Amino acid sequence: MVSVAIDGPAGAGKSTLARRLAAEMGYIYVDTGAMFRTIGLYALRKGVDPKDNAAVNTLLPEIGLRVDCIDGEQHIYLNGEDVSTAIRTEAAGMAASAVGANPAVRAFLLELQRSMAKKQDVLMDGRDIGTVVLPDATVKIFLTASPEARATRRWKEYQAKGIDTPYEEVLADVKQRDYQDTHRAAAPLKQAEDAVLLDTSELDFEQSLDAMKQIIAKKIG
Ligand code: DC
């Protein structure tokens, strides 16, 4: 099986780029952030602080998580409910970042992530795919951009969806999430030694896509 691991901070464009690349390459796109978001969402719905590891751990046995690919789109189900849209809020993102620091949550999701890469060719994005989940991935890309460039992109996405969040708030969230994701003890966000670094601060979508294709082509032809 061929696997492409794409890691990087929030808002670097991983999911948009990975989704398009997967469609072009005929691979399955696996968005691991959605899995952490789903657990974060469940904690929020249950009134549990996502940072409270012990409390979140008691919820894990109640969580049935299923991932399906429908028309090339990943859908994620929480106890049978399609939460693919519900997890796309800033609050669910912050909750995901908090539960991502919980080793039991990471262990809970690891098998699901690995099993998906065993069955099919995948493009998997996240924070620790090249370092922990798929250390033998065929291609590893570390995708990054400046906090300002990432916040601007996020802010535009929110505007397009009609969500009115001040830019300063989005930037502060980006920085806080970077801090949480890089400073946690469990599988922190960091570039794998054998990953190719791609900084997209100055690149538009098509340029970023081309750069990724070149990196992939060098490894798998
Ligand atoms: O990629 P995203 O913004 O949907 O991810 C949300 C949060 O989930 C992110 O801030 C950290 C956590 N996460 C993680 O810890 N490990 C992953 N492989 C993917 C996401």
Short mmCIF file of C-alpha atoms and ligand atoms in Angstrom, two decimals:
data_model
loop_
_atom_site.label_atom_id
_atom_site.label_comp_id
_atom_site.label_asym_id
_atom_site.label_seq_id
_atom_site.Cartn_x
_atom_site.Cartn_y
_atom_site.Cartn_z
CA MET A 1 0.00 0.00 0.00
CA VAL A 2 1.13 3.54 -0.72
CA SER A 3 0.68 6.16 1.97
CA VAL A 4 1.28 9.88 1.87
CA ALA A 5 1.58 11.51 5.31
CA ILE A 6 0.83 15.21 5.50
CA ASP A 7 1.45 16.96 8.81
CA GLY A 8 1.53 20.57 9.83
CA PRO A 9 -0.11 23.25 11.96
CA ALA A 10 -3.76 24.31 11.84
CA GLY A 11 -4.69 26.30 8.77
CA ALA A 12 -1.68 25.39 6.60
CA GLY A 13 -4.08 24.13 3.92
CA LYS A 14 -3.50 20.44 4.59
CA SER A 15 -7.07 19.27 4.23
CA THR A 16 -7.97 21.27 1.10
CA LEU A 17 -4.76 20.25 -0.64
CA ALA A 18 -4.90 16.63 0.53
CA ARG A 19 -8.52 16.25 -0.56
CA ARG A 20 -7.76 17.49 -4.07
CA LEU A 21 -4.57 15.42 -4.37
CA ALA A 22 -6.36 12.28 -3.20
CA ALA A 23 -9.07 12.82 -5.82
CA GLU A 24 -6.48 13.26 -8.57
CA MET A 25 -4.42 10.28 -7.46
CA GLY A 26 -7.36 7.97 -6.76
CA TYR A 27 -6.36 7.60 -3.12
CA ILE A 28 -8.59 7.74 -0.05
CA TYR A 29 -8.26 10.97 1.91
CA VAL A 30 -8.15 10.41 5.67
CA ASP A 31 -8.65 13.51 7.79
CA THR A 32 -7.48 12.54 11.29
CA GLY A 33 -8.27 15.99 12.69
CA ALA A 34 -11.96 15.13 12.17
CA MET A 35 -11.55 12.19 14.57
CA PHE A 36 -10.12 14.41 17.33
CA ARG A 37 -12.81 17.00 16.61
CA THR A 38 -15.51 14.36 17.04
CA ILE A 39 -14.21 13.38 20.46
CA GLY A 40 -13.88 17.07 21.37
CA LEU A 41 -17.46 17.66 20.23
CA TYR A 42 -18.73 14.74 22.30
CA ALA A 43 -16.99 16.12 25.41
CA LEU A 44 -18.54 19.57 24.80
CA ARG A 45 -21.99 18.06 24.34
CA LYS A 46 -21.62 16.11 27.57
CA GLY A 47 -20.53 19.25 29.44
CA VAL A 48 -17.07 17.79 30.06
CA ASP A 49 -13.98 20.03 29.96
CA PRO A 50 -11.93 18.69 26.98
CA LYS A 51 -8.76 19.47 28.96
CA ASP A 52 -9.85 17.19 31.82
CA ASN A 53 -8.19 13.93 30.75
CA ALA A 54 -9.73 11.77 33.47
CA ALA A 55 -13.25 12.99 32.68
CA VAL A 56 -12.75 12.58 28.91
CA ASN A 57 -11.39 9.07 29.45
CA THR A 58 -14.62 7.99 31.13
CA LEU A 59 -16.48 9.06 27.96
CA LEU A 60 -14.34 7.02 25.54
CA PRO A 61 -16.18 3.69 26.03
CA GLU A 62 -19.43 5.47 25.03
CA ILE A 63 -17.99 6.71 21.76
CA GLY A 64 -18.62 4.76 18.59
CA LEU A 65 -16.64 6.30 15.75
CA ARG A 66 -17.01 5.34 12.12
CA VAL A 67 -15.43 6.85 9.05
CA ASP A 68 -16.88 6.39 5.58
CA CYS A 69 -15.96 7.71 2.18
CA ILE A 70 -18.99 8.89 0.17
CA ASP A 71 -18.35 10.30 -3.32
CA GLY A 72 -14.73 10.94 -2.38
CA GLU A 73 -15.73 12.87 0.75
CA GLN A 74 -14.91 11.66 4.24
CA HIS A 75 -17.93 11.40 6.52
CA ILE A 76 -17.52 10.83 10.20
CA TYR A 77 -20.17 9.28 12.42
CA LEU A 78 -20.50 9.67 16.17
CA ASN A 79 -22.69 6.88 17.53
CA GLY A 80 -24.41 6.71 14.16
CA GLU A 81 -24.90 10.49 13.71
CA ASP A 82 -23.11 12.15 10.79
CA VAL A 83 -21.19 14.96 12.54
CA SER A 84 -19.05 15.96 9.53
CA THR A 85 -20.50 19.49 9.58
CA ALA A 86 -21.01 19.86 13.33
CA ILE A 87 -17.27 19.39 14.00
CA ARG A 88 -16.26 22.34 11.78
CA THR A 89 -16.56 25.06 14.41
CA GLU A 90 -13.79 26.97 16.17
CA ALA A 91 -15.01 25.53 19.50
CA ALA A 92 -14.75 21.95 18.21
CA GLY A 93 -11.27 22.76 16.85
CA MET A 94 -10.08 24.01 20.22
CA ALA A 95 -11.68 21.02 21.96
CA ALA A 96 -9.92 18.72 19.46
CA SER A 97 -6.60 20.34 20.25
CA ALA A 98 -7.26 19.79 23.98
CA VAL A 99 -8.27 16.11 23.68
CA GLY A 100 -5.33 15.62 21.29
CA ALA A 101 -3.01 16.13 24.28
CA ASN A 102 -4.64 13.16 26.03
CA PRO A 103 -2.61 9.93 25.50
CA ALA A 104 -5.70 7.71 25.98
CA VAL A 105 -7.52 9.56 23.19
CA ARG A 106 -4.52 9.17 20.89
CA ALA A 107 -4.32 5.44 21.66
CA PHE A 108 -8.08 5.14 21.06
CA LEU A 109 -7.70 6.59 17.55
CA LEU A 110 -4.37 5.07 16.54
CA GLU A 111 -5.67 1.64 15.53
CA LEU A 112 -8.48 3.12 13.45
CA GLN A 113 -5.98 5.36 11.64
CA ARG A 114 -3.49 2.56 11.01
CA SER A 115 -6.14 0.11 9.88
CA MET A 116 -7.35 2.58 7.25
CA ALA A 117 -3.86 2.81 5.76
CA LYS A 118 -3.52 -0.99 5.70
CA LYS A 119 -6.59 -1.50 3.51
CA GLN A 120 -6.06 1.10 0.79
CA ASP A 121 -3.74 3.73 -0.67
CA VAL A 122 -4.21 6.80 1.50
CA LEU A 123 -3.35 10.41 1.84
CA MET A 124 -3.59 11.04 5.56
CA ASP A 125 -3.33 14.42 7.21
CA GLY A 126 -2.84 15.35 10.85
CA ARG A 127 -0.11 16.32 13.29
CA ASP A 128 1.75 13.06 13.98
CA ILE A 129 1.13 10.96 10.89
CA GLY A 130 4.76 10.89 9.69
CA THR A 131 6.18 10.61 13.21
CA VAL A 132 3.82 8.19 15.01
CA VAL A 133 0.86 6.87 13.01
CA LEU A 134 2.62 5.89 9.78
CA PRO A 135 6.36 6.08 10.46
CA ASP A 136 6.98 4.04 7.28
CA ALA A 137 4.81 6.24 5.04
CA THR A 138 5.93 6.26 1.41
CA VAL A 139 5.99 10.06 1.28
CA LYS A 140 6.03 12.54 4.17
CA ILE A 141 5.29 16.21 3.73
CA PHE A 142 5.39 18.83 6.48
CA LEU A 143 3.15 21.63 5.32
CA THR A 144 3.43 24.97 7.06
CA ALA A 145 2.84 28.72 6.67
CA SER A 146 3.22 31.77 8.89
CA PRO A 147 0.54 32.21 11.61
CA GLU A 148 -0.67 35.39 9.85
CA ALA A 149 -1.03 33.67 6.47
CA ARG A 150 -2.91 30.78 8.09
CA ALA A 151 -5.18 33.06 10.11
CA THR A 152 -6.02 35.07 6.99
CA ARG A 153 -7.02 31.90 5.13
CA ARG A 154 -9.14 30.66 8.05
CA TRP A 155 -10.80 34.04 8.41
CA LYS A 156 -11.69 34.09 4.68
CA GLU A 157 -13.16 30.58 4.97
CA TYR A 158 -15.33 31.73 7.86
CA GLN A 159 -16.44 34.83 5.93
CA ALA A 160 -17.36 32.66 2.93
CA LYS A 161 -19.49 30.49 5.22
CA GLY A 162 -21.14 33.59 6.70
CA ILE A 163 -19.44 33.13 10.07
CA ASP A 164 -18.45 36.55 11.37
CA THR A 165 -15.36 36.10 13.57
CA PRO A 166 -12.88 38.98 14.04
CA TYR A 167 -9.50 38.35 12.37
CA GLU A 168 -7.65 39.04 15.63
CA GLU A 169 -9.61 36.26 17.30
CA VAL A 170 -8.78 33.79 14.53
CA LEU A 171 -5.08 34.73 14.75
CA ALA A 172 -5.08 34.31 18.52
CA ASP A 173 -6.72 30.88 18.14
CA VAL A 174 -4.16 29.83 15.51
CA LYS A 175 -1.31 30.80 17.83
CA GLN A 176 -2.87 29.13 20.84
CA ARG A 177 -3.52 25.93 18.89
CA ASP A 178 0.09 25.96 17.59
CA TYR A 179 1.33 26.27 21.14
CA GLN A 180 -0.91 23.46 22.44
CA ASP A 181 -0.13 21.13 19.52
CA THR A 182 3.66 21.60 19.68
CA HIS A 183 4.09 21.62 23.45
CA ARG A 184 2.08 18.57 24.46
CA ALA A 185 3.92 15.50 25.71
CA ALA A 186 1.90 12.98 23.66
CA ALA A 187 2.86 12.92 19.96
CA PRO A 188 3.50 16.66 19.61
CA LEU A 189 3.36 18.35 16.24
CA LYS A 190 6.83 18.16 14.77
CA GLN A 191 8.42 17.53 11.42
CA ALA A 192 9.55 13.93 10.87
CA GLU A 193 13.25 13.73 10.04
CA ASP A 194 12.49 12.27 6.62
CA ALA A 195 9.65 14.69 5.80
CA VAL A 196 9.95 17.31 3.08
CA LEU A 197 9.19 20.82 4.38
CA LEU A 198 6.84 22.95 2.30
CA ASP A 199 6.12 26.53 3.39
CA THR A 200 3.03 27.86 1.59
CA SER A 201 2.99 31.40 3.09
CA GLU A 202 3.77 32.93 -0.29
CA LEU A 203 2.05 30.31 -2.45
CA ASP A 204 -1.54 30.24 -3.67
CA PHE A 205 -3.57 27.04 -3.81
CA GLU A 206 -2.49 25.93 -7.30
CA GLN A 207 1.18 26.68 -6.57
CA SER A 208 0.99 24.71 -3.32
CA LEU A 209 -0.68 21.83 -5.15
CA ASP A 210 2.06 21.79 -7.81
CA ALA A 211 4.78 21.84 -5.16
CA MET A 212 3.16 18.87 -3.40
CA LYS A 213 2.80 16.95 -6.65
CA GLN A 214 6.50 17.42 -7.34
CA ILE A 215 7.43 16.13 -3.88
CA ILE A 216 5.18 13.08 -4.33
CA ALA A 217 6.36 12.40 -7.90
CA LYS A 218 9.97 12.31 -6.72
CA LYS A 219 9.10 9.48 -4.31
CA ILE A 220 6.56 7.41 -6.17
CA GLY A 221 6.97 8.49 -9.78
O1 DC B 1 -6.52 19.49 11.52
P1 DC B 1 -7.60 20.03 12.46
O2 DC B 1 -7.57 21.52 12.64
O3 DC B 1 -8.96 19.53 12.11
O4 DC B 1 -7.23 19.37 13.90
C1 DC B 1 -7.89 19.76 15.08
C2 DC B 1 -7.02 19.47 16.30
O5 DC B 1 -6.92 18.06 16.49
C3 DC B 1 -5.58 19.96 16.22
O6 DC B 1 -5.45 21.27 16.73
C4 DC B 1 -4.82 18.97 17.05
C5 DC B 1 -5.63 17.71 16.99
N1 DC B 1 -5.03 16.71 16.10
C6 DC B 1 -4.06 15.91 16.64
O7 DC B 1 -3.69 16.08 17.81
N2 DC B 1 -3.50 14.92 15.88
C7 DC B 1 -3.87 14.72 14.60
N3 DC B 1 -3.33 13.73 13.89
C8 DC B 1 -4.87 15.57 14.03
C9 DC B 1 -5.42 16.56 14.81
#
